[in-house]
XYZ file of C-alpha atoms in Angstrom:
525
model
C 11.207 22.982 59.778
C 9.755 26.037 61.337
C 6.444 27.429 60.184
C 5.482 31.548 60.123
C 2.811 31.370 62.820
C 0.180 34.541 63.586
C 1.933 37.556 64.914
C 0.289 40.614 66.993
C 0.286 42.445 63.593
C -2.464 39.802 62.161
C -4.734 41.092 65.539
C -3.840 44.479 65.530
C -7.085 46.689 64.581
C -7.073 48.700 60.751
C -6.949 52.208 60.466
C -9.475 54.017 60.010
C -8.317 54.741 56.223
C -6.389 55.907 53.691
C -7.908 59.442 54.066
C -8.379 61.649 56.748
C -11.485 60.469 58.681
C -14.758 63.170 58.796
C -17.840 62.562 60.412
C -16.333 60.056 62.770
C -18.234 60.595 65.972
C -21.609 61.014 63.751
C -21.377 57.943 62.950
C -20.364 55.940 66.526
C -23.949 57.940 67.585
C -25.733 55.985 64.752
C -24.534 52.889 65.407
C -25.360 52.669 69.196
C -28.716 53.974 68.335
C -29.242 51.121 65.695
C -30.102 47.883 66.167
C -27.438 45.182 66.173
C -27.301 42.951 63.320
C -27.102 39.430 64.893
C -23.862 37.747 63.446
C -22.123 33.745 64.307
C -18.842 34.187 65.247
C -16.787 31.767 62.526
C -16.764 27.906 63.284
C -13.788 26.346 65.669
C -14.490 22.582 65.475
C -15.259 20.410 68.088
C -15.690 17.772 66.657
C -13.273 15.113 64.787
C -12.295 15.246 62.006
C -13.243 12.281 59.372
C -10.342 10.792 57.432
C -10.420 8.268 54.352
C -6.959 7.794 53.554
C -4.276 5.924 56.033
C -0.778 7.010 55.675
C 0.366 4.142 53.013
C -2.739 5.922 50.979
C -1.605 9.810 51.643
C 2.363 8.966 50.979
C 0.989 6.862 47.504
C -1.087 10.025 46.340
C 1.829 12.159 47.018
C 4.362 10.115 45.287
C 2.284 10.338 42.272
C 1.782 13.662 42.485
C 5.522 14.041 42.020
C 5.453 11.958 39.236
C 3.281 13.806 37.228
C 5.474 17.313 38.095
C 8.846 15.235 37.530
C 7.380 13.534 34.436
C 4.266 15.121 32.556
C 5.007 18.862 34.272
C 2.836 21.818 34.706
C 2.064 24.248 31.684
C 2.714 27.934 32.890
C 0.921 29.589 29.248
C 1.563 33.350 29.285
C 3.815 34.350 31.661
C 7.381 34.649 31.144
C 7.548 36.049 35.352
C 6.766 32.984 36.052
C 8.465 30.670 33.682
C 11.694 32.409 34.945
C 10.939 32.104 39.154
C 10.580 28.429 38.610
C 13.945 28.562 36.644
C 15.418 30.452 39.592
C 14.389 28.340 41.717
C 15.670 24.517 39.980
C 13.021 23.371 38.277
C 13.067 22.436 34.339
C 11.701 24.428 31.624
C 11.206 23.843 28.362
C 8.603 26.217 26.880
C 5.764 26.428 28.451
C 6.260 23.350 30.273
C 7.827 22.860 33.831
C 8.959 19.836 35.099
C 10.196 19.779 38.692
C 12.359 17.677 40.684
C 10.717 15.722 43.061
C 9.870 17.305 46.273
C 11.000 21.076 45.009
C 7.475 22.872 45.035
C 6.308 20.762 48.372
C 10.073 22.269 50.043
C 9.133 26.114 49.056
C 5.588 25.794 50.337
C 6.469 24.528 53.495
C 9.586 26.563 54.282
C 7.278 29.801 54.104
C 3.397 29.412 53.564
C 1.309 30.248 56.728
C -0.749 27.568 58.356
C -3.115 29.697 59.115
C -3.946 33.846 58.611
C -6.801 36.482 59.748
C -8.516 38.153 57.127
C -9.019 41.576 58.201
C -12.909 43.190 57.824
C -13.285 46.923 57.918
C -15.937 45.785 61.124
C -12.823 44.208 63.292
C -15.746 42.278 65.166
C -15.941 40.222 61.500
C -12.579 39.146 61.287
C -12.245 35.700 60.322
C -9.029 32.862 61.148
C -8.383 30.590 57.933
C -6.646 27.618 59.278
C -6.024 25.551 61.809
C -9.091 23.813 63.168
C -11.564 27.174 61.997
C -14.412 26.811 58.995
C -15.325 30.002 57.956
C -18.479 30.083 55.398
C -18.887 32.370 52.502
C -21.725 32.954 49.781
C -21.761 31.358 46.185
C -19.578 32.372 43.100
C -19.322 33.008 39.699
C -23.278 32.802 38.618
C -24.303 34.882 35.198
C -27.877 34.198 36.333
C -30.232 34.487 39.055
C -33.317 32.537 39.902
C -36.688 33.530 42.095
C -39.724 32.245 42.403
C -40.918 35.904 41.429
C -39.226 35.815 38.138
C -38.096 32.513 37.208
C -34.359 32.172 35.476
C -33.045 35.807 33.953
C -29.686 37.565 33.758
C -28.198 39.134 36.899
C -27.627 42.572 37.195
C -25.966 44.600 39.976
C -28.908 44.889 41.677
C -28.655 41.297 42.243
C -24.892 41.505 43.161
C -26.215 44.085 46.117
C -29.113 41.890 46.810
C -26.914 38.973 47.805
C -23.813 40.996 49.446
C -27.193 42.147 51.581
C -28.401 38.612 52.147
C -25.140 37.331 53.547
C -24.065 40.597 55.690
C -28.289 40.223 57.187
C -27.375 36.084 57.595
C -25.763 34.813 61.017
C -23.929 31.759 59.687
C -22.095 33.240 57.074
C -19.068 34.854 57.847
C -17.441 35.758 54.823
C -19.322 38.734 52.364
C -17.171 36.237 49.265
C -16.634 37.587 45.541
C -18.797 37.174 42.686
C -21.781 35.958 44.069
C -23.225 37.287 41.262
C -22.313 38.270 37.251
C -23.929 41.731 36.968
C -24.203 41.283 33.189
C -25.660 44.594 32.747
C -22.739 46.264 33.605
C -19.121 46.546 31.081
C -16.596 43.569 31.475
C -14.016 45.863 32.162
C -15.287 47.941 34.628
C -18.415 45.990 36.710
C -15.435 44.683 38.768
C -15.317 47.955 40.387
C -18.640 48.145 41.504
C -18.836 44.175 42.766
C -15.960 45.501 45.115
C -17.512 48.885 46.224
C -20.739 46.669 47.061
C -18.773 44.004 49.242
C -17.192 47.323 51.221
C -20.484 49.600 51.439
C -23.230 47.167 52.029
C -21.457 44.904 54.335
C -18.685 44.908 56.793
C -17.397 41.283 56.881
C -14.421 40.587 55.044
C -14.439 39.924 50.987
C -12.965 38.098 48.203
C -11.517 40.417 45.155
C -11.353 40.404 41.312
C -9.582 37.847 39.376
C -10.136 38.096 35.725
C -7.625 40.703 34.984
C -4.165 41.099 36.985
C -5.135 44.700 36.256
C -8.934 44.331 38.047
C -6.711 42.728 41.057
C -4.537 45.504 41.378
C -8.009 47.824 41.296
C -8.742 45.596 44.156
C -5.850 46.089 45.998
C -5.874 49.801 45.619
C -9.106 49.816 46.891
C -8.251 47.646 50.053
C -5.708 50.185 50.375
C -7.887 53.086 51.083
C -10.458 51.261 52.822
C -7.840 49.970 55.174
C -4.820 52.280 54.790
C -1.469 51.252 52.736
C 0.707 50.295 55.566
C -1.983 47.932 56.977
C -2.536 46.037 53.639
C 1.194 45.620 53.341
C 1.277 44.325 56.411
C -2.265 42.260 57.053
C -4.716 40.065 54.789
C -7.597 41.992 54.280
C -8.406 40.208 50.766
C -8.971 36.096 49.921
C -9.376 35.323 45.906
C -10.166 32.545 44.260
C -7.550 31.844 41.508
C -8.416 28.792 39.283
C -6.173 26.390 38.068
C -7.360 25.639 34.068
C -7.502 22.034 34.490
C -5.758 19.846 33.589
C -2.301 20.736 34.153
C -2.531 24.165 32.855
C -1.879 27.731 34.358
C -2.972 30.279 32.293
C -1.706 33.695 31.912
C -5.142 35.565 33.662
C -4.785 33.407 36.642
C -1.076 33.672 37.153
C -1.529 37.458 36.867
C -3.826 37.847 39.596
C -2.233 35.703 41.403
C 0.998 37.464 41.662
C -0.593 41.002 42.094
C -2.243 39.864 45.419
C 1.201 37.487 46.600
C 2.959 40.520 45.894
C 0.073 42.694 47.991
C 0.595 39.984 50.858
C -3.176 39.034 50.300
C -4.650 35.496 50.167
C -4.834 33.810 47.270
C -7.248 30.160 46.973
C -5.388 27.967 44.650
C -8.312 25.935 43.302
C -7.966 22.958 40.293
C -11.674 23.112 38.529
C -12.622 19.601 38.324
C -15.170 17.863 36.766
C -13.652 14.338 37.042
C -13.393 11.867 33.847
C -13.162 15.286 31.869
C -10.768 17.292 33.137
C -8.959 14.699 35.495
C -9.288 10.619 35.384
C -12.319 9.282 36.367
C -11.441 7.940 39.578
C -10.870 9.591 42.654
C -7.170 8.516 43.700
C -6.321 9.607 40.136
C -7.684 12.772 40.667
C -6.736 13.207 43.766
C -2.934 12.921 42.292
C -3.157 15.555 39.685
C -5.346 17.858 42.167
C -2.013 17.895 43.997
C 0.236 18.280 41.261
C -1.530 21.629 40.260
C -2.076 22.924 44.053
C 1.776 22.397 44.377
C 2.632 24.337 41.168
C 0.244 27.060 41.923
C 0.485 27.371 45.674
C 4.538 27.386 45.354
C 4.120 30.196 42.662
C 2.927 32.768 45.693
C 5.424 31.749 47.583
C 8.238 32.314 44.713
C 6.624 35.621 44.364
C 6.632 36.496 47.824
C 7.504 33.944 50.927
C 4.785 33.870 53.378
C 1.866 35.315 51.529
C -0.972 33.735 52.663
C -2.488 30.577 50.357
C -5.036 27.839 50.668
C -5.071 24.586 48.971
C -8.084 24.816 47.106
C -10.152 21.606 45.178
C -13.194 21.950 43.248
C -14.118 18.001 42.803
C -17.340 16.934 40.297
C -18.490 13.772 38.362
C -20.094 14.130 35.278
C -22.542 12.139 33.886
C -21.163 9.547 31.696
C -23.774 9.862 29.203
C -24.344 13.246 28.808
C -21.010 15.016 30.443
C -22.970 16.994 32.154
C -21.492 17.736 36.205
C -23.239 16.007 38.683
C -23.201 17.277 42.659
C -23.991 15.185 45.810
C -22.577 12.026 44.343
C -20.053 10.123 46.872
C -17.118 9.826 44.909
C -16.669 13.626 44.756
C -17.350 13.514 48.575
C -14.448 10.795 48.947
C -12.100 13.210 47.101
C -12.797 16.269 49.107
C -12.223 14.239 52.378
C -8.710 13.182 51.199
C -7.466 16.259 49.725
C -8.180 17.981 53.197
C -6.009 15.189 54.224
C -3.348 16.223 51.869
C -3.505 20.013 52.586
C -2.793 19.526 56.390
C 0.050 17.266 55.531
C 1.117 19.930 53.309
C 0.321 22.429 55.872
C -1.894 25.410 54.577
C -5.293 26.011 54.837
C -8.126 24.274 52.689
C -10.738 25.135 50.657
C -13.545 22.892 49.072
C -17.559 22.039 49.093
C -20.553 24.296 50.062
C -24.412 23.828 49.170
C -23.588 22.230 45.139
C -26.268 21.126 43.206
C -27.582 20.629 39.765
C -31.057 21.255 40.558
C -32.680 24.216 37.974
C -35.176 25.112 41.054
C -34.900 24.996 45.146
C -36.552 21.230 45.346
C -35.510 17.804 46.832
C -32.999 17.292 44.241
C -31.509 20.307 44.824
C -32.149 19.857 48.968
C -30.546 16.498 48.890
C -27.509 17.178 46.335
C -26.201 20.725 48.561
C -26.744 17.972 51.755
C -24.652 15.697 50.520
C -21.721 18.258 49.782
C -22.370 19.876 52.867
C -22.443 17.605 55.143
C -18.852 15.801 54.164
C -17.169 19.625 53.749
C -18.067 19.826 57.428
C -16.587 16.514 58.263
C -13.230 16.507 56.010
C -12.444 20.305 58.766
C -12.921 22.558 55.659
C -11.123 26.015 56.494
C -12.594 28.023 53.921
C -16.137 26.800 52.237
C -17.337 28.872 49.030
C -20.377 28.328 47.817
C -22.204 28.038 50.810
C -25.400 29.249 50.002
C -27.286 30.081 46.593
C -25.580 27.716 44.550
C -28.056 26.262 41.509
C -27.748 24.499 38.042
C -24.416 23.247 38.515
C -23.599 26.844 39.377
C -24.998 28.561 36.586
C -27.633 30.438 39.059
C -27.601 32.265 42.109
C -31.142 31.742 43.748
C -32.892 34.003 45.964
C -35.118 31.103 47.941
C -31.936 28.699 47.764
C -29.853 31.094 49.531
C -31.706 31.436 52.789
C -32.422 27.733 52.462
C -28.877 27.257 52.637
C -27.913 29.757 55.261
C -30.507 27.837 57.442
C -28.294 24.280 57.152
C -25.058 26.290 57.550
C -26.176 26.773 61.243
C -27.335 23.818 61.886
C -23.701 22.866 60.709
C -22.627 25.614 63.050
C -24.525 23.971 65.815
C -23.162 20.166 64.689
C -19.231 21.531 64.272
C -19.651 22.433 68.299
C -19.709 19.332 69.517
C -21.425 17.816 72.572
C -21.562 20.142 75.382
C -19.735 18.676 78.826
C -20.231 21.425 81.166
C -22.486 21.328 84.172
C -25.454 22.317 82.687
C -24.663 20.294 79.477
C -24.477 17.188 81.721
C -28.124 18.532 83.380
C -27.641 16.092 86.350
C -29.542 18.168 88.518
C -32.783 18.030 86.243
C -32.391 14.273 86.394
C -32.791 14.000 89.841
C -35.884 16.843 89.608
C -37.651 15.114 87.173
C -36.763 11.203 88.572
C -38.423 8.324 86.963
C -41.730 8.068 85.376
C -42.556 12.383 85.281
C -41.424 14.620 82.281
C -38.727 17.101 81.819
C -41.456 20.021 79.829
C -41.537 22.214 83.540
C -38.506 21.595 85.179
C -35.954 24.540 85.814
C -33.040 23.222 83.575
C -35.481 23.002 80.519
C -37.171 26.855 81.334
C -33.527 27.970 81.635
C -32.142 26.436 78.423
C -35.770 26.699 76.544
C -34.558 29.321 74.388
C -31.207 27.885 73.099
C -31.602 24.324 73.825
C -32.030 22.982 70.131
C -31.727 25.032 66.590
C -34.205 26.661 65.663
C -34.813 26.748 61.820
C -36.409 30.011 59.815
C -37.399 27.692 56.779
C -38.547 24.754 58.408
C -42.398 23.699 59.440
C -42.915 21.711 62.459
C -46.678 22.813 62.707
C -49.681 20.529 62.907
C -51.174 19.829 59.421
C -54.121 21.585 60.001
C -52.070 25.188 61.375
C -49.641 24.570 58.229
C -53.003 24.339 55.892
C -54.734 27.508 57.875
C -51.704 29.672 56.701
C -51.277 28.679 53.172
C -49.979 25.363 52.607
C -46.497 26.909 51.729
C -43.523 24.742 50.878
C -40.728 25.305 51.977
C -39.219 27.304 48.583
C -42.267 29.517 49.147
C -41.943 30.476 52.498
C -37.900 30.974 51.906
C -39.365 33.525 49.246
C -40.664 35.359 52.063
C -38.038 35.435 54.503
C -35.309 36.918 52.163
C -37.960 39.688 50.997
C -38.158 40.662 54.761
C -34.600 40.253 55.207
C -33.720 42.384 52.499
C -37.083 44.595 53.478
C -35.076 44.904 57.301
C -31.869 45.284 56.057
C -29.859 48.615 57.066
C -26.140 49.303 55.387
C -23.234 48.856 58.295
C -21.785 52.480 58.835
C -18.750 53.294 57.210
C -16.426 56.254 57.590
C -17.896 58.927 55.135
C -14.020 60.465 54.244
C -13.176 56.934 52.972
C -16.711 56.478 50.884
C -15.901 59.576 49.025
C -12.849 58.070 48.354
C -13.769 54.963 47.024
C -15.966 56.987 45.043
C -13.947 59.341 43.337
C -10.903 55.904 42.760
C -13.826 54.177 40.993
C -14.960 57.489 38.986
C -11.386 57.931 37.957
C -10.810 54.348 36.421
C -14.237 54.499 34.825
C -14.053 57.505 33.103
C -10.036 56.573 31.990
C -10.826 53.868 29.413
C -14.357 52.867 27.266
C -16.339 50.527 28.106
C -15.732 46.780 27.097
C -16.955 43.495 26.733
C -13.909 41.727 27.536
């Protein structure tokens, strides 16, 4: 069956807006004059790939993933569009509740569903390839809180929300700006959306995630995309990824399906993601789960393509354990690990992109626990050839926090992932023969040419680590490592300057989000 495969339309370059473009030249002087901000390019693995599941295991999951679509069915709660394009298209509905015939949802995914897609940044140099054998890293998501060493636990405000869009655009190994890295409480329900786009577009220039909690926030998105990038490139290119959330299990409410067909319809990305925490909202073990993670990924991921065929969309899983005596989520424990691997499995059988992972933890503060839990999410995200990781960096209290400290922490393991996703360099100098025979037996390697010429990029070097002697480490304060993170993302966001952007399509972005604002009161919900 033949696949929709990039075209020269997903490379071609975005306009320069929906407006007119003024002060143009100004600001090409600018940017040669300032100071480039040092950025990874995204990850194209090197390395294999580690698989838990044989192919008895894979075609066993999937069977029973079409059992539970043939037998128990998905709820669709809310939406009538969608009760009907699943109609349309065969399946059984009763309700609320669609049942589908074995193999129907798999059939429409494949037939039209890219493998892969480049999401478009308004800095072309940021664009990022979702698929294939790319990882691409973006910030944390969702947190109503934020955590320093300064301040302790508090609210988040917008502040934050530009704090962190700052962080990411200043940090090399993340590649993606993300979406809500941050709840900015202080701001109206119904309107803060606005400005946690704006931010993402002004104060960085890698590519974002948009609004999801209203189909009518998405479409503010979209329209925003739109003049940022110009209409006819946004019909045409993915310049948006969002994260829309299965409600687990088996459900799909009305919210998610609404957002989810305003950016199908928009030809922008959407990250079909069942929330998990396993033995509540899924059995408690992991080929269980792993069957109804499927299940909902088909019904959801088949939905953008009912709405429009070949809109981008990437199987998404979001995979805890709870504790079984509290049911409280627990991070960094192997069975979620074991899941994640497989469903990657299952996505590339399926053939669209995947999503899972990052830096989890339920740690309250940057310590071991909370060092050792985002490792051992990390690490296996890596391994399983995640496409698209959210929650990279920041992530605390079982995602309840955004933390200042815990974000550079984690942008400082998402190199060394960068590094380990390279693979083992074969070239002539990787092979370093001729500082072999320099060196020969019994001498050391400290002086030789190869090392001087290599010295500087020879082995990661980390911001947060400290490889001193005791006695130097003592001399300059005995800092942990929380403590000196504290100071590197105060001189990050101390160093950080805003990436030009054109000032004709500021003003409008300005006056769009003036408009909506002043149209309707403020709200809570």
């Amino acid at each position: 069956m033949t696949r929709p495969q990039p075209t020269e339309a997903s490379a071609a370059e975005p306009p320069s807006g929906g407006r007119r473009a003024r002060g143009g030249a100004e600001a090409r002087r600018a940017a040669r004059t300032k100071p480039k901000i040092e950025q990874l390019p995204y990850i194209t693995r090197k390395i294999p790939l580690t698989e838990v599941l044989g192919e008895e295991g894979l075609e066993l999951i999937e069977r029973n993933a079409d059992t539970i679509l043939e037998e128990v069915g998905i709820e669709f709660r809310d939406d009538e569009e969608a009760l009907q394009l699943w109609k349309d298209a065969g399946a059984d509905v009763k309700g609320t509740r669609v049942r589908f015939p074995r193999g129907l949802p798999r059939s429409i995914i494949q037939k039209s569903a890219p493998r892969q897609y480049t999401q478009h940044a308004r800095n072309p140099e940021r664009n990022v390839v979702i698929g294939g054998n790319h990882t691409v890293f973006a910030p944390v998501y969702g947190p109503p809180f934020i955590r320093s060493l300064d301040e302790g636990r508090r609210y988040a405000t917008i502040e934050d929300f530009r704090n962190f869009v700052k962080l990411a655009y200043m940090s090399p190994a993340i590649h993606h700006s993300g979406g809500t890295v941050c709840e900015p409480v202080d701001l109206p329900v119904n309107k803060r959306h606005l400005d946690m786009v704006y931010s993402h577009i002004r104060y960085s220039d890698k590519p974002f995630m948009g609004s999801v909690t209203q189909p009518d926030r998405a479409a503010d998105t979209v329209e925003m995309a739109r003049i940022l990038f110009g209409a006819d490139f946004v019909e045409n290119n993915t310049v948006i990824t969002s994260l829309i959330n299965a409600n687990s299990p088996m459900v799909w409410d009305g919210t998610m399906l609404g957002a989810l067909k305003v950016y199908a319809r928009a030809n922008q990305a959407c990250i079909v993601t069942p929330f998990i925490l396993a033995g509540a909202m899924s059995p408690v073990t992991a080929a269980g789960t792993l069957a109804q993670v499927l299940a909902e990924v088909l019904a959801g991921a088949g939905t953008t393509q009912l709405v429009r065929p070949g809109a981008p969309v990437i199987f998404g899983v979001f995979a805890s354990s709870i504790s079984m005596q509290s049911g409280a989520p627990t991070f960094g424990t192997p069975e979620p690990a074991l899941v994640s691997l497989a469903a990657a499995q299952l996505a590339r059988r399926l053939g669209i992109p995947f999503r899972t992972g990052g830096s989890l933890c339920a740690s309250k503060i940057p310590d071991a626990q909370a060092a050792y839990e985002s490792a051992q999410t990390l690490l296996p995200t890596v391994q399983a050839g995640t496409n698209f990781v959210l929650h990279g960096a920041g992530w605390l209290e079982g995602g309840l926090a955004s933390g200042y400290e815990k974000f550079v922490m984690d942008t400082d393991q998402l190199g060394m992932m960068q590094v380990l996703a390279g693979g083992i360099d074969l070239s002539e100098n990787g092979q370093a023969l001729d500082a072999i025979r320099e060196v020969g037996p019994g001498s050391h390697y400290l002086g030789c040419s190869h090392t001087q010429a290599n010295f500087e990029t020879a082995f990661y070097r980390s911001k947060i680590a400290d490889n001193n002697s005791f006695e130097q480490w003592e001399a300059e304060g005995a800092l942990d490592a929380a403590q000196r993170a504290n100071k590197l993302w105060k001189r990050m966001l101390a160093d950080y300057e805003a990436p030009e952007i054109d000032p004709g399509v500021d003003e409008a972005l300005q006056e769009f989000i003036a408009k909506k604002k002043a149209a309707v009161p403020d709200s809570n919900v």
